[in-house]
């Protein structure tokens, strides 16, 4: 497992404004699943002619997400056997979920839209926004998702929260205890005139 120190090293070299993930760029940078260090990322990016910032962002997001999956399993979830399953990372009480470690969307902040993530109503609004505004191409799907949403004063603070594993662990532990007693949360939304009901929830890292 990649150390937090290595993740902080990557974060120090990253800058805001990286391109939104897309299938083409992802295909060119799939080596991020196998490299273990920042130096390897940079060397491989140079070798294939990939954008270094894109590579570091993707590697950082992948590695922090994997750590979150490990924490869910620590508190009772079951890991999907296929490491790179398209839309399932873990199972909670038999229900499959895709884990999305994210930051509070800058697009919403710029509009002055700040949902109350300590209320079910605010969480549901953000969940619907995420489903409507998710990456397109191969990454898009309308199935169960758990959103771990990092908040903060600025984008740097939010990105740093992605590797605050002590805080993330406490929130995941609390969520798993809650799920054990209260069951999954479902939400219904519309996409291209079709109606979907999924299991989805938000875990706030603040």
Coordinates of N, CA and C in Angstrom, one line a residue:
X1 N 0.8 -1.2 0.0 CA 0.0 0.0 0.0 C 0.9 1.3 0.0
X2 N 0.6 2.2 -0.9 CA 1.4 3.4 -1.0 C 1.3 4.2 0.3
X3 N 2.4 4.8 0.8 CA 2.4 5.5 2.0 C 1.8 6.9 1.8
X4 N 1.3 7.5 3.0 CA 0.8 8.8 2.9 C 1.8 9.8 2.5
X5 N 3.1 9.6 2.9 CA 4.2 10.5 2.5 C 4.3 10.6 1.0
X6 N 4.2 9.4 0.4 CA 4.3 9.4 -1.1 C 3.1 10.1 -1.7
X7 N 2.0 10.0 -1.2 CA 0.8 10.7 -1.7 C 1.0 12.2 -1.5
X8 N 1.5 12.6 -0.4 CA 1.8 14.1 -0.2 C 2.8 14.6 -1.1
X9 N 3.8 13.8 -1.5 CA 4.8 14.1 -2.5 C 4.1 14.4 -3.8
X10 N 3.2 13.6 -4.2 CA 2.4 13.8 -5.4 C 1.6 15.0 -5.4
X11 N 0.9 15.2 -4.3 CA 0.1 16.4 -4.1 C 0.9 17.7 -4.2
X12 N 2.1 17.7 -3.7 CA 3.0 18.9 -3.8 C 3.3 19.3 -5.2
X13 N 3.3 18.3 -6.2 CA 3.7 18.5 -7.6 C 2.5 18.8 -8.5
X14 N 1.3 18.6 -7.9 CA 0.0 18.7 -8.7 C -0.4 20.2 -8.7
X15 N -1.2 20.6 -9.7 CA -1.8 21.9 -9.7 C -3.2 21.8 -10.2
X16 N -4.0 22.8 -9.8 CA -5.4 22.8 -10.1 C -5.6 22.9 -11.6
X17 N -6.8 22.6 -12.0 CA -7.2 22.8 -13.4 C -6.9 21.6 -14.3
X18 N -6.7 20.4 -13.8 CA -6.5 19.3 -14.7 C -7.7 18.9 -15.5
X19 N -7.5 18.4 -16.7 CA -8.6 18.1 -17.6 C -9.5 17.0 -16.9
X20 N -10.8 17.2 -17.2 CA -11.8 16.2 -16.7 C -11.5 14.9 -17.3
X21 N -11.6 13.9 -16.5 CA -11.2 12.5 -17.0 C -12.1 12.1 -18.2
X22 N -11.4 11.5 -19.1 CA -12.1 11.0 -20.3 C -11.5 9.7 -20.7
X23 N -12.2 8.9 -21.5 CA -11.8 7.5 -21.9 C -10.5 7.5 -22.6
X24 N -10.3 8.5 -23.5 CA -9.1 8.5 -24.3 C -7.8 8.7 -23.5
X25 N -7.8 9.7 -22.6 CA -6.7 10.0 -21.8 C -6.5 8.9 -20.7
X26 N -7.6 8.3 -20.3 CA -7.4 7.2 -19.3 C -6.7 6.0 -20.0
X27 N -7.1 5.7 -21.2 CA -6.5 4.6 -21.9 C -5.0 4.8 -22.1
X28 N -4.5 6.0 -22.2 CA -3.1 6.3 -22.4 C -2.4 6.3 -21.1
X29 N -3.1 6.3 -19.9 CA -2.4 6.4 -18.6 C -2.8 5.3 -17.7
X30 N -3.2 4.2 -18.2 CA -3.6 3.1 -17.3 C -2.5 2.5 -16.5
X31 N -1.3 2.9 -16.8 CA -0.1 2.4 -16.0 C -0.2 2.9 -14.6
X32 N -1.1 3.9 -14.3 CA -1.2 4.3 -12.9 C -1.6 3.2 -11.9
X33 N -2.3 2.2 -12.5 CA -2.7 1.1 -11.6 C -1.6 0.3 -11.1
X34 N -0.4 0.4 -11.7 CA 0.7 -0.5 -11.4 C 1.9 0.2 -10.8
X35 N 2.1 1.4 -11.0 CA 3.3 2.1 -10.5 C 3.0 2.4 -9.0
X36 N 4.1 2.4 -8.2 CA 4.0 2.5 -6.8 C 4.5 3.8 -6.2
X37 N 5.1 4.6 -7.0 CA 5.7 5.9 -6.5 C 5.5 7.0 -7.5
X38 N 5.7 8.2 -6.9 CA 5.6 9.4 -7.7 C 6.7 9.5 -8.8
X39 N 7.9 9.1 -8.5 CA 9.0 9.1 -9.5 C 8.7 8.1 -10.7
X40 N 8.1 7.0 -10.3 CA 7.7 6.0 -11.4 C 6.6 6.7 -12.3
X41 N 5.6 7.4 -11.7 CA 4.6 8.0 -12.4 C 5.2 9.0 -13.4
X42 N 6.1 9.9 -12.9 CA 6.7 10.9 -13.8 C 7.5 10.3 -14.9
X43 N 8.3 9.3 -14.6 CA 9.1 8.6 -15.6 C 8.2 8.0 -16.7
X44 N 7.1 7.3 -16.3 CA 6.2 6.6 -17.2 C 5.5 7.7 -18.0
X45 N 5.0 8.7 -17.4 CA 4.3 9.8 -18.2 C 5.2 10.4 -19.3
X46 N 6.5 10.6 -18.9 CA 7.5 11.1 -19.9 C 7.7 10.1 -21.0
X47 N 7.7 8.8 -20.7 CA 8.0 7.7 -21.7 C 6.9 7.7 -22.7
X48 N 5.6 7.8 -22.3 CA 4.5 7.7 -23.2 C 4.0 9.0 -23.7
X49 N 4.6 10.1 -23.2 CA 4.1 11.4 -23.7 C 2.8 11.9 -23.1
X50 N 2.5 11.4 -21.9 CA 1.3 11.8 -21.2 C 1.5 13.1 -20.4
X51 N 0.4 13.8 -20.1 CA 0.5 15.0 -19.3 C 0.8 14.6 -17.9
X52 N 1.9 15.2 -17.3 CA 2.3 14.8 -15.9 C 1.3 15.1 -14.9
X53 N 0.6 16.3 -15.0 CA -0.4 16.7 -14.0 C -1.6 15.8 -14.1
X54 N -2.0 15.4 -15.3 CA -3.1 14.4 -15.4 C -2.8 13.1 -14.8
X55 N -1.5 12.6 -15.0 CA -1.1 11.4 -14.5 C -1.1 11.4 -12.9
X56 N -0.5 12.4 -12.4 CA -0.4 12.5 -10.9 C -1.7 12.6 -10.3
X57 N -2.6 13.4 -10.8 CA -4.0 13.5 -10.3 C -4.7 12.2 -10.3
X58 N -4.6 11.5 -11.4 CA -5.2 10.2 -11.6 C -4.6 9.1 -10.6
X59 N -3.3 9.1 -10.5 CA -2.6 8.2 -9.6 C -3.0 8.5 -8.2
X60 N -3.0 9.8 -7.8 CA -3.4 10.2 -6.4 C -4.8 9.8 -6.1
X61 N -5.7 10.0 -7.0 CA -7.1 9.7 -6.8 C -7.3 8.2 -6.7
X62 N -6.6 7.4 -7.5 CA -6.7 6.0 -7.5 C -6.2 5.4 -6.2
X63 N -5.0 5.9 -5.8 CA -4.4 5.3 -4.5 C -5.2 5.7 -3.3
X64 N -5.7 6.9 -3.2 CA -6.5 7.3 -2.1 C -7.9 6.5 -2.0
X65 N -8.4 6.3 -3.2 CA -9.7 5.5 -3.3 C -9.5 4.1 -2.8
X66 N -8.3 3.5 -3.3 CA -8.0 2.1 -2.8 C -7.9 2.0 -1.3
X67 N -7.3 3.0 -0.7 CA -7.2 3.0 0.8 C -8.6 3.1 1.4
X68 N -9.5 3.9 0.8 CA -10.9 3.9 1.3 C -11.6 2.6 1.2
X69 N -11.4 1.9 0.1 CA -11.9 0.6 0.0 C -11.4 -0.4 1.1
X70 N -10.2 -0.3 1.3 CA -9.6 -1.1 2.4 C -10.2 -0.8 3.7
X71 N -10.5 0.4 4.0 CA -11.1 0.8 5.3 C -12.6 0.3 5.4
X72 N -13.3 0.3 4.3 CA -14.6 -0.2 4.3 C -14.6 -1.7 4.6
X73 N -13.7 -2.4 4.0 CA -13.5 -3.9 4.3 C -13.1 -4.1 5.7
X74 N -12.3 -3.3 6.3 CA -11.9 -3.4 7.7 C -13.1 -3.4 8.6
X75 N -14.1 -2.7 8.2 CA -15.3 -2.6 9.1 C -16.5 -3.3 8.6
X76 N -16.3 -4.4 7.7 CA -17.3 -5.3 7.4 C -17.8 -5.4 6.0
X77 N -17.3 -4.6 5.1 CA -17.6 -4.7 3.7 C -16.9 -5.8 3.1
X78 N -17.3 -6.3 1.9 CA -16.6 -7.3 1.2 C -16.1 -6.7 -0.1
X79 N -14.8 -7.0 -0.4 CA -14.2 -6.4 -1.6 C -14.6 -7.2 -2.8
X80 N -14.9 -6.5 -3.9 CA -15.2 -7.2 -5.2 C -13.9 -7.9 -5.6
X81 N -14.0 -9.2 -6.1 CA -12.8 -10.0 -6.4 C -12.1 -9.4 -7.6
X82 N -12.8 -8.9 -8.6 CA -12.2 -8.3 -9.8 C -11.7 -6.9 -9.5
X83 N -10.4 -6.7 -9.4 CA -9.8 -5.4 -8.9 C -10.4 -4.2 -9.7
X84 N -10.5 -4.4 -11.0 CA -10.9 -3.3 -11.9 C -12.3 -3.5 -12.5
X85 N -13.2 -4.0 -11.6 CA -14.6 -4.1 -12.1 C -15.1 -2.7 -12.4
X86 N -15.9 -2.6 -13.5 CA -16.3 -1.3 -14.0 C -17.2 -0.5 -13.0
X87 N -18.1 -1.1 -12.3 CA -19.0 -0.4 -11.4 C -19.2 -0.9 -10.0
X88 N -18.4 -1.9 -9.6 CA -18.5 -2.4 -8.3 C -17.1 -2.4 -7.6
X89 N -17.0 -1.8 -6.4 CA -15.8 -1.9 -5.6 C -15.9 -2.8 -4.4
X90 N -17.1 -2.6 -3.7 CA -17.3 -3.4 -2.5 C -18.8 -3.8 -2.4
X91 N -19.1 -4.7 -1.4 CA -20.5 -5.0 -1.1 C -20.7 -4.7 0.4
X92 N -21.8 -4.1 0.7 CA -22.2 -3.8 2.1 C -23.5 -4.5 2.3
X93 N -23.5 -5.5 3.2 CA -24.7 -6.3 3.4 C -25.3 -6.9 2.1
X94 N -24.3 -7.3 1.2 CA -24.7 -7.9 0.0 C -25.0 -7.0 -1.2
X95 N -25.1 -5.7 -0.9 CA -25.4 -4.7 -1.9 C -24.1 -4.1 -2.5
X96 N -24.0 -4.2 -3.9 CA -22.8 -3.7 -4.5 C -22.7 -2.2 -4.6
X97 N -21.5 -1.6 -4.4 CA -21.3 -0.2 -4.5 C -20.0 0.2 -5.3
X98 N -20.1 1.3 -6.0 CA -18.9 1.9 -6.5 C -18.5 3.0 -5.6
X99 N -17.3 3.1 -5.2 CA -16.8 4.1 -4.2 C -16.3 5.3 -5.0
X100 N -16.7 6.5 -4.7 CA -16.3 7.7 -5.4 C -15.7 8.7 -4.3
X101 N -14.4 8.7 -4.2 CA -13.8 9.7 -3.3 C -13.6 11.0 -4.1
X102 N -14.3 12.0 -3.6 CA -14.4 13.3 -4.4 C -14.2 14.5 -3.5
X103 N -14.2 15.7 -4.1 CA -14.2 16.9 -3.3 C -15.5 17.6 -3.6
X104 N -15.9 18.5 -2.8 CA -17.2 19.3 -3.0 C -17.0 20.0 -4.3
X105 N -17.9 19.9 -5.3 CA -17.7 20.4 -6.6 C -17.5 21.9 -6.7
X106 N -16.4 22.3 -7.4 CA -16.1 23.7 -7.5 C -17.2 24.4 -8.4
X107 N -17.8 23.7 -9.3 CA -18.9 24.2 -10.1 C -20.1 24.7 -9.3
X108 N -20.4 24.0 -8.2 CA -21.5 24.4 -7.3 C -21.0 25.6 -6.5
X109 N -19.8 25.5 -6.0 CA -19.3 26.6 -5.2 C -19.3 28.0 -5.9
X110 N -18.9 27.9 -7.2 CA -18.8 29.1 -8.0 C -20.2 29.7 -8.2
X111 N -21.2 28.8 -8.2 CA -22.6 29.3 -8.3 C -23.2 29.7 -6.9
X112 N -22.4 29.5 -5.9 CA -22.9 29.8 -4.6 C -23.9 28.8 -4.0
X113 N -23.8 27.6 -4.6 CA -24.7 26.5 -4.2 C -24.0 25.6 -3.2
X114 N -24.4 25.8 -1.9 CA -23.7 25.0 -0.9 C -24.8 24.1 -0.2
X115 N -24.9 22.9 -0.6 CA -25.8 22.0 0.0 C -25.4 21.6 1.5
X116 N -26.4 21.5 2.3 CA -26.2 21.1 3.7 C -25.9 19.6 3.8
X117 N -24.7 19.2 3.8 CA -24.3 17.8 3.8 C -24.5 17.1 5.1
X118 N -25.1 17.8 6.1 CA -25.4 17.2 7.4 C -26.9 16.9 7.5
X119 N -27.6 17.1 6.3 CA -29.0 16.7 6.3 C -29.2 15.8 5.1
X120 N -30.3 14.9 5.2 CA -30.6 14.0 4.2 C -31.0 14.7 2.9
X121 N -31.7 15.9 3.0 CA -32.1 16.6 1.9 C -30.9 17.2 1.1
X122 N -29.9 17.7 1.8 CA -28.8 18.3 1.2 C -27.9 17.2 0.5
X123 N -27.8 16.0 1.2 CA -27.0 14.9 0.6 C -27.7 14.4 -0.7
X124 N -29.1 14.3 -0.6 CA -29.8 13.8 -1.8 C -29.6 14.8 -3.0
X125 N -29.6 16.1 -2.7 CA -29.4 17.0 -3.8 C -28.0 16.9 -4.4
X126 N -27.0 16.7 -3.6 CA -25.6 16.5 -4.1 C -25.5 15.2 -4.9
X127 N -26.2 14.1 -4.4 CA -26.1 12.8 -5.1 C -26.7 13.0 -6.5
X128 N -27.8 13.6 -6.6 CA -28.5 13.8 -7.9 C -27.5 14.6 -8.8
X129 N -26.9 15.7 -8.2 CA -25.9 16.5 -9.0 C -24.8 15.6 -9.5
X130 N -24.2 14.7 -8.7 CA -23.1 13.9 -9.1 C -23.6 12.9 -10.2
X131 N -24.7 12.4 -10.1 CA -25.2 11.4 -11.2 C -25.4 12.2 -12.5
X132 N -26.0 13.4 -12.4 CA -26.2 14.2 -13.7 C -24.9 14.7 -14.3
X133 N -23.9 14.9 -13.5 CA -22.7 15.6 -14.0 C -21.4 14.7 -13.9
X134 N -21.6 13.4 -13.9 CA -20.5 12.4 -13.8 C -19.8 12.4 -15.2
X135 N -18.5 11.9 -15.1 CA -17.7 11.8 -16.3 C -18.5 10.9 -17.3
X136 N -18.3 11.3 -18.6 CA -19.0 10.5 -19.6 C -18.0 9.4 -20.1
X137 N -18.4 8.8 -21.3 CA -17.6 7.7 -21.8 C -17.6 6.5 -21.0
X138 N -16.5 5.7 -20.9 CA -16.5 4.4 -20.2 C -16.7 4.5 -18.7
X139 N -16.5 5.7 -18.2 CA -16.6 5.8 -16.7 C -18.0 6.0 -16.2
X140 N -18.9 6.4 -17.1 CA -20.3 6.7 -16.7 C -21.1 5.4 -16.4
X141 N -21.9 5.4 -15.3 CA -22.8 4.4 -15.1 C -23.9 4.9 -14.0
X142 N -25.0 4.3 -14.0 CA -26.2 4.7 -13.2 C -26.5 3.7 -12.2
X143 N -25.5 3.2 -11.5 CA -25.7 2.1 -10.5 C -25.4 2.6 -9.1
X144 N -25.4 1.8 -8.1 CA -25.2 2.2 -6.7 C -23.8 2.8 -6.5
X145 N -23.8 3.9 -5.8 CA -22.5 4.6 -5.5 C -22.5 5.1 -4.1
X146 N -21.3 5.1 -3.5 CA -21.1 5.8 -2.2 C -20.1 6.9 -2.5
X147 N -20.5 8.2 -2.2 CA -19.6 9.3 -2.4 C -19.0 9.8 -1.1
X148 N -17.7 9.7 -1.1 CA -16.9 10.3 0.1 C -16.5 11.7 -0.3
X149 N -17.1 12.7 0.3 CA -16.9 14.1 -0.2 C -16.1 14.9 0.8
X150 N -15.0 15.3 0.3 CA -14.0 16.1 1.1 C -14.4 17.6 0.9
X151 N -14.5 18.3 2.1 CA -14.8 19.7 2.0 C -13.5 20.5 2.6
X152 N -13.6 21.8 2.4 CA -12.4 22.6 2.9 C -12.5 24.0 2.4
X153 N -11.6 24.9 2.8 CA -11.6 26.3 2.5 C -11.3 26.5 1.0
X154 N -10.4 25.7 0.5 CA -10.0 25.8 -0.9 C -9.7 24.4 -1.5
X155 N -9.4 24.4 -2.8 CA -9.2 23.1 -3.5 C -8.0 22.3 -2.9
X156 N -7.0 23.0 -2.5 CA -5.8 22.4 -1.9 C -6.2 21.6 -0.6
X157 N -7.0 22.3 0.2 CA -7.4 21.7 1.5 C -8.3 20.5 1.3
X158 N -9.1 20.6 0.3 CA -10.0 19.5 -0.1 C -9.2 18.3 -0.6
X159 N -8.2 18.5 -1.4 CA -7.4 17.4 -1.9 C -6.6 16.8 -0.8
X160 N -6.1 17.6 0.1 CA -5.3 17.1 1.2 C -6.2 16.2 2.1
X161 N -7.5 16.5 2.2 CA -8.4 15.7 3.0 C -8.6 14.3 2.4
X162 N -8.3 14.2 1.1 CA -8.4 12.8 0.5 C -7.4 11.8 1.1
X163 N -6.3 12.3 1.7 CA -5.4 11.4 2.3 C -5.3 11.6 3.8
X164 N -6.3 12.2 4.4 CA -6.4 12.2 5.9 C -7.1 11.0 6.3
X165 N -6.4 9.9 6.3 CA -7.0 8.6 6.5 C -7.5 8.3 7.9
X166 N -6.9 9.0 8.8 CA -7.4 8.9 10.2 C -8.8 9.4 10.3
X167 N -9.1 10.6 9.7 CA -10.4 11.1 9.8 C -11.4 10.3 8.9
X168 N -10.9 9.9 7.7 CA -11.7 9.1 6.8 C -12.1 7.8 7.5
X169 N -11.2 7.2 8.2 CA -11.5 5.9 8.8 C -12.6 6.1 9.9
X170 N -12.5 7.1 10.6 CA -13.6 7.4 11.7 C -14.9 7.6 11.0
X171 N -15.0 8.2 9.9 CA -16.3 8.5 9.2 C -16.8 7.2 8.6
X172 N -15.9 6.4 8.0 CA -16.3 5.1 7.4 C -16.8 4.2 8.5
X173 N -16.1 4.1 9.6 CA -16.5 3.3 10.7 C -17.9 3.6 11.2
X174 N -18.2 4.9 11.3 CA -19.5 5.4 11.8 C -20.6 5.1 10.7
X175 N -20.2 5.2 9.5 CA -21.2 4.9 8.4 C -21.5 3.4 8.4
X176 N -20.5 2.6 8.6 CA -20.8 1.1 8.6 C -21.7 0.7 9.7
X177 N -21.5 1.3 10.9 CA -22.3 1.1 12.1 C -23.7 1.5 11.8
X178 N -23.9 2.7 11.2 CA -25.2 3.2 10.9 C -25.9 2.3 9.9
X179 N -25.2 1.9 8.9 CA -25.8 1.0 7.8 C -26.2 -0.3 8.4
X180 N -25.5 -0.8 9.4 CA -25.8 -2.1 10.0 C -27.2 -2.0 10.7
X181 N -27.5 -0.9 11.3 CA -28.7 -0.8 12.0 C -29.9 -0.2 11.2
X182 N -29.5 0.7 10.2 CA -30.6 1.4 9.5 C -30.8 1.0 8.1
X183 N -29.9 0.2 7.6 CA -30.0 -0.3 6.2 C -29.5 0.8 5.2
X184 N -29.6 0.4 3.9 CA -29.1 1.3 2.8 C -30.1 2.5 2.5
X185 N -29.5 3.5 2.0 CA -30.3 4.7 1.6 C -30.5 4.7 0.1
X186 N -31.8 4.8 -0.4 CA -32.1 4.8 -1.8 C -32.5 6.1 -2.3
X187 N -32.3 6.4 -3.5 CA -32.7 7.7 -4.1 C -33.2 7.5 -5.5
X188 N -34.1 8.2 -6.0 CA -34.7 8.1 -7.3 C -34.4 9.4 -8.1
X189 N -34.0 9.3 -9.3 CA -33.7 10.4 -10.2 C -34.0 10.1 -11.6
X190 N -34.1 11.1 -12.5 CA -34.3 10.9 -13.9 C -33.1 11.2 -14.7
X191 N -32.9 10.4 -15.8 CA -31.8 10.6 -16.7 C -32.3 10.3 -18.1
X192 N -32.3 11.3 -19.0 CA -32.8 11.1 -20.3 C -34.2 10.5 -20.4
X193 N -35.0 11.1 -19.5 CA -36.5 10.8 -19.4 C -36.7 9.4 -18.8
X194 N -35.6 8.7 -18.4 CA -35.8 7.4 -17.7 C -35.7 7.6 -16.2
X195 N -36.4 6.8 -15.5 CA -36.4 6.9 -14.0 C -35.5 5.8 -13.4
X196 N -34.6 6.2 -12.5 CA -33.7 5.2 -11.9 C -33.8 5.3 -10.4
X197 N -33.8 4.2 -9.7 CA -33.7 4.1 -8.3 C -32.4 3.3 -7.9
X198 N -31.6 4.0 -7.2 CA -30.3 3.3 -6.8 C -30.1 3.5 -5.3
X199 N -29.2 2.7 -4.8 CA -28.7 2.9 -3.4 C -27.5 3.8 -3.5
X200 N -27.5 4.9 -2.8 CA -26.5 5.9 -2.9 C -26.4 6.7 -1.6
X201 N -25.3 7.1 -1.2 CA -25.2 7.9 0.1 C -23.9 8.8 0.0
X202 N -23.8 9.7 0.9 CA -22.7 10.6 1.0 C -22.1 10.5 2.4
X203 N -20.7 10.4 2.4 CA -20.0 10.4 3.7 C -19.1 11.7 3.6
X204 N -19.3 12.6 4.5 CA -18.7 13.9 4.5 C -17.4 13.9 5.3
X205 N -16.3 14.4 4.7 CA -15.0 14.5 5.4 C -14.8 16.0 5.5
X206 N -15.0 16.5 6.8 CA -14.9 18.0 7.0 C -14.1 18.3 8.3

